[in-house]
Coordinates of C-alpha atoms in Angstrom, one line a residue:
M80 CA 7.8 87.1 72.2
S81 CA 7.5 84.9 75.3
D82 CA 7.2 81.1 74.7
S83 CA 3.9 79.7 74.8
P84 CA 2.6 77.0 77.2
A85 CA 0.1 74.4 75.7
V86 CA -3.3 75.2 75.9
N87 CA -6.1 72.7 76.2
S88 CA -9.1 75.3 76.6
S89 CA -10.6 78.0 74.5
P90 CA -10.0 81.5 75.7
Y91 CA -13.2 82.8 73.9
E92 CA -16.9 82.5 74.2
P93 CA -18.4 79.6 72.2
G94 CA -20.2 80.6 69.2
S95 CA -18.6 83.9 69.1
M96 CA -15.6 82.9 67.0
E97 CA -18.0 81.6 64.2
E98 CA -19.8 84.8 63.9
D99 CA -16.6 86.6 63.9
F100 CA -15.2 84.3 61.2
R101 CA -18.2 84.6 58.9
E102 CA -17.9 88.3 59.3
L103 CA -14.2 88.3 58.4
T104 CA -15.1 86.0 55.3
R105 CA -17.6 88.5 54.0
R106 CA -15.2 91.6 54.3
V107 CA -12.3 89.5 52.5
T108 CA -14.9 88.3 49.8
D109 CA -16.1 91.8 49.1
A110 CA -12.6 93.2 48.9
G111 CA -12.4 90.3 45.9
L112 CA -9.5 88.6 47.6
M113 CA -11.1 85.1 46.8
R114 CA -11.3 86.0 43.4
A115 CA -9.6 83.5 41.1
R116 CA -6.7 84.6 39.6
K117 CA -5.9 82.1 36.9
G118 CA -4.1 84.5 34.5
Q119 CA -1.6 85.3 37.0
Y120 CA -0.9 81.6 38.0
V121 CA -0.5 80.8 33.9
T122 CA 1.9 83.4 33.8
G123 CA 3.9 82.4 36.8
I124 CA 3.9 78.8 35.8
A125 CA 5.5 79.7 32.3
V126 CA 8.1 81.8 34.5
V127 CA 8.8 79.4 36.8
W128 CA 9.3 76.5 33.8
L129 CA 11.2 79.1 32.0
M130 CA 14.0 79.8 34.6
N131 CA 14.1 75.8 35.3
A132 CA 15.0 75.6 31.7
V133 CA 17.4 78.4 32.1
G134 CA 19.3 76.6 34.6
W135 CA 19.5 73.1 33.0
A136 CA 20.7 74.9 29.7
A137 CA 23.3 76.9 31.5
L138 CA 24.5 73.5 32.9
A139 CA 24.4 71.8 29.5
L140 CA 25.8 74.7 27.6
G141 CA 28.8 75.7 30.2
D142 CA 32.5 74.9 30.3
G143 CA 32.4 72.5 33.0
S144 CA 34.0 74.8 35.5
W145 CA 33.2 74.3 39.2
W146 CA 31.7 77.8 39.7
Q147 CA 29.2 77.5 37.0
M148 CA 28.0 74.1 38.4
V149 CA 27.4 75.8 41.9
L150 CA 25.7 78.6 40.2
A151 CA 23.4 76.3 38.3
A152 CA 23.1 74.3 41.5
V153 CA 22.0 77.6 43.5
W154 CA 19.9 78.9 40.5
L155 CA 17.9 75.5 40.5
A156 CA 17.2 75.0 43.9
V157 CA 16.0 78.6 44.0
W158 CA 13.4 77.7 41.2
H159 CA 12.7 74.1 42.4
E160 CA 11.4 75.8 45.5
Q161 CA 8.9 77.5 43.6
L162 CA 7.9 74.4 42.1
A163 CA 7.2 73.4 45.6
F164 CA 5.0 76.5 46.0
L165 CA 3.0 75.7 42.8
L166 CA 2.5 72.3 44.2
H167 CA 1.2 73.8 47.5
D168 CA -0.9 76.1 45.8
A169 CA -2.6 73.3 43.7
G170 CA -3.4 71.3 46.6
H171 CA -5.0 74.4 48.0
R172 CA -7.2 74.9 45.0
Q173 CA -6.0 78.2 44.8
I174 CA -4.9 78.1 40.7
T175 CA -8.2 76.1 39.9
R176 CA -11.2 74.4 41.3
S177 CA -11.0 71.6 38.8
R178 CA -10.1 68.7 40.8
R179 CA -8.9 66.8 37.6
Y180 CA -6.3 70.0 36.8
I181 CA -5.7 69.9 40.4
R182 CA -4.3 66.5 40.5
A183 CA -2.6 67.1 37.0
L184 CA -0.8 70.1 38.2
G185 CA 0.2 68.4 41.7
L186 CA 1.6 65.4 39.8
I187 CA 3.6 67.7 37.3
H188 CA 5.1 69.8 39.8
G189 CA 5.4 67.5 42.5
N190 CA 6.1 63.9 41.6
L191 CA 7.6 64.4 38.1
M192 CA 9.5 68.0 38.3
L193 CA 10.5 68.1 42.0
G194 CA 10.5 64.4 43.2
V195 CA 7.6 65.0 46.2
C196 CA 4.7 62.6 46.2
F197 CA 1.8 64.8 45.7
G198 CA -1.0 62.5 47.1
W199 CA 0.9 62.0 50.3
W200 CA 1.7 65.9 50.6
E201 CA -2.0 66.7 50.0
Q202 CA -3.3 64.5 52.6
H203 CA -0.4 65.4 55.2
H204 CA -0.7 69.1 54.5
N205 CA -4.7 69.3 54.8
R206 CA -4.7 67.6 58.1
H207 CA -2.0 70.0 59.3
H208 CA -4.5 72.9 58.4
N209 CA -7.3 71.2 60.1
H210 CA -5.3 70.8 63.3
P211 CA -2.2 73.5 63.3
N212 CA -0.3 72.9 66.5
H213 CA -2.2 70.1 68.1
L214 CA 0.1 67.9 69.7
E215 CA -2.0 64.9 69.0
L216 CA -3.5 65.7 65.3
D217 CA -1.1 68.0 63.6
P218 CA 1.1 65.4 61.2
D219 CA 3.8 68.7 60.9
I220 CA 4.4 67.9 64.6
L221 CA 4.1 64.1 64.9
R222 CA 6.6 63.7 62.0
R223 CA 9.3 65.8 63.5
Q224 CA 12.1 64.5 65.8
A225 CA 11.9 67.8 67.5
I226 CA 9.6 68.4 70.5
F227 CA 7.6 71.8 70.6
A228 CA 6.0 71.2 74.1
P229 CA 7.4 69.6 77.2
E230 CA 4.7 66.9 77.3
Q231 CA 6.4 65.5 74.3
A232 CA 9.7 64.8 76.1
Q233 CA 8.0 61.1 77.5
D234 CA 7.9 59.9 74.1
R235 CA 11.4 60.2 73.0
T236 CA 14.2 57.6 73.6
G237 CA 17.6 56.5 72.4
F238 CA 19.0 58.8 69.5
A239 CA 15.7 60.6 69.3
R240 CA 16.0 61.8 72.7
F241 CA 19.3 62.9 71.8
L242 CA 18.0 64.9 68.9
A243 CA 15.5 66.5 71.2
T244 CA 17.4 67.3 74.0
N245 CA 19.8 69.2 72.0
Q246 CA 17.4 70.6 69.4
R247 CA 18.3 74.2 70.2
Y248 CA 21.4 73.7 68.4
L249 CA 20.5 70.8 65.8
F250 CA 17.2 72.2 64.6
F251 CA 18.6 74.8 62.2
P252 CA 21.6 72.7 60.7
L253 CA 19.4 69.9 60.1
L254 CA 16.8 71.9 58.0
G255 CA 19.2 71.3 55.1
L256 CA 17.9 67.8 54.8
E257 CA 14.3 69.1 54.6
A258 CA 14.0 68.4 50.7
V259 CA 15.5 64.8 51.4
V260 CA 13.1 64.3 54.4
L261 CA 9.9 65.3 52.0
R262 CA 10.7 62.6 49.4
V263 CA 11.6 60.0 52.0
A264 CA 8.1 60.8 53.9
G265 CA 6.5 60.3 50.0
V266 CA 8.5 56.7 49.5
I267 CA 7.2 55.7 52.8
A268 CA 3.4 56.4 52.0
L269 CA 3.5 54.8 48.7
R270 CA 5.1 51.7 50.2
R271 CA 2.2 51.9 52.8
R272 CA -0.1 52.4 49.8
A273 CA -1.4 55.4 51.7
V274 CA -2.0 57.1 48.4
R275 CA -4.8 56.7 46.0
R276 CA -2.9 55.9 42.8
P277 CA 0.5 54.4 43.9
L278 CA 1.3 53.1 40.7
L279 CA 0.9 56.5 38.8
E280 CA 2.5 58.4 41.8
G281 CA 5.5 56.0 42.1
G282 CA 6.0 55.6 38.3
L283 CA 6.4 59.5 38.3
L284 CA 8.7 59.6 40.9
A285 CA 10.9 57.0 39.5
L286 CA 10.5 58.9 36.1
H287 CA 11.8 62.1 38.0
L288 CA 14.8 60.2 39.5
V289 CA 15.8 58.7 36.1
L290 CA 15.7 62.0 34.2
F291 CA 17.5 64.1 37.2
L292 CA 20.2 62.0 37.9
G293 CA 20.7 60.8 34.4
A294 CA 21.1 64.5 33.2
L295 CA 23.2 65.1 35.8
F296 CA 25.6 62.3 35.2
L297 CA 25.5 63.1 31.5
L298 CA 26.3 66.6 31.6
L299 CA 28.8 66.5 34.3
P300 CA 31.7 64.3 35.5
W301 CA 30.7 62.2 38.5
P302 CA 32.6 64.3 41.1
S303 CA 31.0 67.5 39.9
A304 CA 27.6 65.9 39.7
L305 CA 28.0 64.7 43.4
L306 CA 28.8 68.3 44.2
F307 CA 26.2 69.9 42.2
L308 CA 23.9 67.1 44.2
A309 CA 25.1 68.4 47.6
V310 CA 24.7 71.9 47.0
H311 CA 21.4 72.0 45.1
Q312 CA 19.5 69.5 47.9
I313 CA 21.0 71.3 51.0
L314 CA 20.1 74.9 49.6
L315 CA 16.6 73.4 48.7
G316 CA 16.3 72.2 51.7
Y317 CA 17.1 75.3 53.7
L318 CA 14.7 77.4 51.3
L319 CA 11.8 75.0 52.2
G320 CA 12.9 74.6 56.0
L321 CA 13.4 78.1 56.5
G322 CA 10.2 78.9 54.8
F323 CA 8.0 76.7 57.0
A324 CA 9.8 76.3 60.1
V325 CA 8.5 80.0 61.7
N326 CA 4.8 79.6 60.8
H327 CA 3.7 78.1 63.8
K328 CA 6.7 76.6 66.0
G329 CA 6.9 78.6 69.1
L330 CA 3.4 79.3 68.9
P331 CA 0.6 77.9 71.4
T332 CA -0.1 74.1 71.1
R333 CA -2.8 72.2 72.5
A334 CA -4.3 68.7 73.0
G335 CA -7.5 67.4 73.5
K336 CA -10.7 69.5 72.6
E337 CA -10.4 71.7 69.4
W338 CA -11.1 75.3 69.2
S339 CA -13.0 77.1 66.5
W340 CA -11.5 77.7 62.8
L341 CA -10.7 81.2 63.9
E342 CA -9.1 80.3 66.9
R343 CA -6.8 77.4 65.4
Q344 CA -5.8 79.4 62.3
V345 CA -5.0 83.0 64.1
L346 CA -3.6 81.9 67.6
T347 CA -1.1 79.2 66.4
A348 CA 0.3 81.1 63.5
R349 CA 2.5 84.1 62.9
T350 CA 2.7 86.8 60.0
L351 CA 6.1 88.3 58.6
P352 CA 5.3 91.1 56.5
T353 CA 8.0 91.5 53.9
S354 CA 9.1 93.2 50.4
L355 CA 8.0 91.5 47.4
V356 CA 11.5 89.8 47.5
G357 CA 10.7 88.2 50.8
D358 CA 7.2 87.4 49.3
F359 CA 9.0 85.4 46.4
F360 CA 11.2 83.4 48.8
F361 CA 8.5 82.5 51.1
G362 CA 5.9 81.7 48.3
G363 CA 3.4 84.2 50.0
L364 CA 3.2 82.0 53.3
N365 CA 4.9 84.8 55.4
Y366 CA 1.4 85.8 55.5
Q367 CA 0.8 82.5 57.3
I368 CA -2.5 83.9 59.4
E369 CA -4.1 85.1 56.3
H370 CA -3.1 81.5 54.4
H371 CA -4.5 79.6 57.2
L372 CA -7.6 81.4 57.7
F373 CA -8.3 81.3 53.8
P374 CA -6.3 78.7 52.3
G375 CA -8.3 78.8 49.0
M376 CA -7.1 82.6 48.8
P377 CA -4.6 83.1 45.6
R378 CA -0.9 83.7 46.8
S379 CA -0.6 87.0 45.5
A380 CA -3.9 88.3 47.5
L381 CA -2.6 87.4 50.9
R382 CA -0.2 90.6 51.2
H383 CA -3.6 92.2 50.4
A384 CA -5.5 90.5 53.2
Y385 CA -3.1 90.9 55.7
P386 CA -3.9 94.6 56.9
L387 CA -7.6 93.7 56.4
V388 CA -7.1 90.5 58.7
K389 CA -4.8 92.3 61.3
A390 CA -7.2 95.2 61.8
F391 CA -10.2 92.9 62.2
C392 CA -8.4 90.7 65.0
A393 CA -7.4 93.9 66.8
E394 CA -11.1 95.2 66.4
R395 CA -12.1 91.9 68.3
D396 CA -9.1 91.6 70.8
I397 CA -7.8 88.5 69.2
P398 CA -3.9 88.1 69.4
Y399 CA -2.3 88.7 66.4
V400 CA 1.5 87.8 66.0
E401 CA 3.0 89.8 63.9
T402 CA 7.3 89.8 63.9
G403 CA 10.1 90.3 61.7
V404 CA 11.9 87.3 59.8
L405 CA 15.0 87.6 61.8
E406 CA 13.3 87.9 65.1
S407 CA 11.0 85.2 64.3
Y408 CA 14.0 82.5 63.9
R409 CA 15.3 83.9 67.3
D410 CA 11.7 83.3 68.7
L411 CA 11.8 79.8 67.4
A412 CA 15.3 78.9 69.0
R413 CA 14.3 80.5 72.3
H414 CA 11.2 77.9 72.0
L415 CA 12.9 75.1 71.1
G416 CA 15.3 75.4 74.1
S417 CA 12.8 75.9 76.3
A418 CA 10.7 72.7 75.2
S419 CA 13.3 70.3 75.7
E420 CA 14.6 72.0 78.9
V421 CA 12.9 69.1 80.9
L422 CA 15.2 66.9 79.0
R423 CA 18.4 68.5 79.6
G424 CA 17.5 68.5 83.1
S425 CA 16.9 65.0 83.5
T426 CA 20.0 64.4 81.6
A427 CA 22.0 66.5 84.0
T428 CA 20.8 64.5 87.1
A429 CA 21.0 61.3 85.5

């Protein structure tokens, strides 16, 4: 896929996209893909809790050997990623429409079990859904040190400029810090009182830290506990980072005037069809176009929405980006290099 420049105007007739989206919504609804699937989510939550308990039990009952400790760290990183997907689905009201239960699910799976501030994440992520790849409005672009369009280069100075200049080499290695970065962003939001219930959310985050670190240093000698932390946090960072990194990066960016909902969600995202194993590790978000079009669609329905949405886009001559997993990472690496070329050129001539 070729690198995509920033786009500032709509390539389609005003109003036509709204009519098309209404028709697509009707087809998706008629297919039963927006139907609530509470039973599936109850089962899924029970499995995730059980698998997390298995990981901690293995850590507690093991003989303290380093390989058992590493296996437990890997196991818990995988199932902590699933906690993050439950946090995500709750925030989109895929599990339930009840605001009370949404908040409870978010606080339990995010703040208490994962150490991620649900209030911050929900606001942040919903703004991203409303303005994907918008250079001035998408918080997923604004919070990154990487640049995704050449016009962002002028804002980078000092160490941030160094990171952006070398982002084609540094982006993937630094994804291992993603789990830590998400937690830090939540703490910053709490300090700024940018969430509605800072005392409740901050208290649950503190409780998570005490329980998580307390259990580790109670069960393991401190050198083993530190090794566990390194393996667990870096792997969790990669699982989260690699799952989210290719959803929009390398696709058209824009500034100024907004597009219609259909344009925003289809033209700025890519879908990565995979097996059920792939769906597990991507949390269904490999069907990113479908998820962005219908964020309230239950996770298990996204795989079934994919052929319907793809066919609709072909019918309406709307570009639909579909790639393999490895190809998507190569596309992202090429785009990062292209976006930062202006910085490398200015460094070479300085």
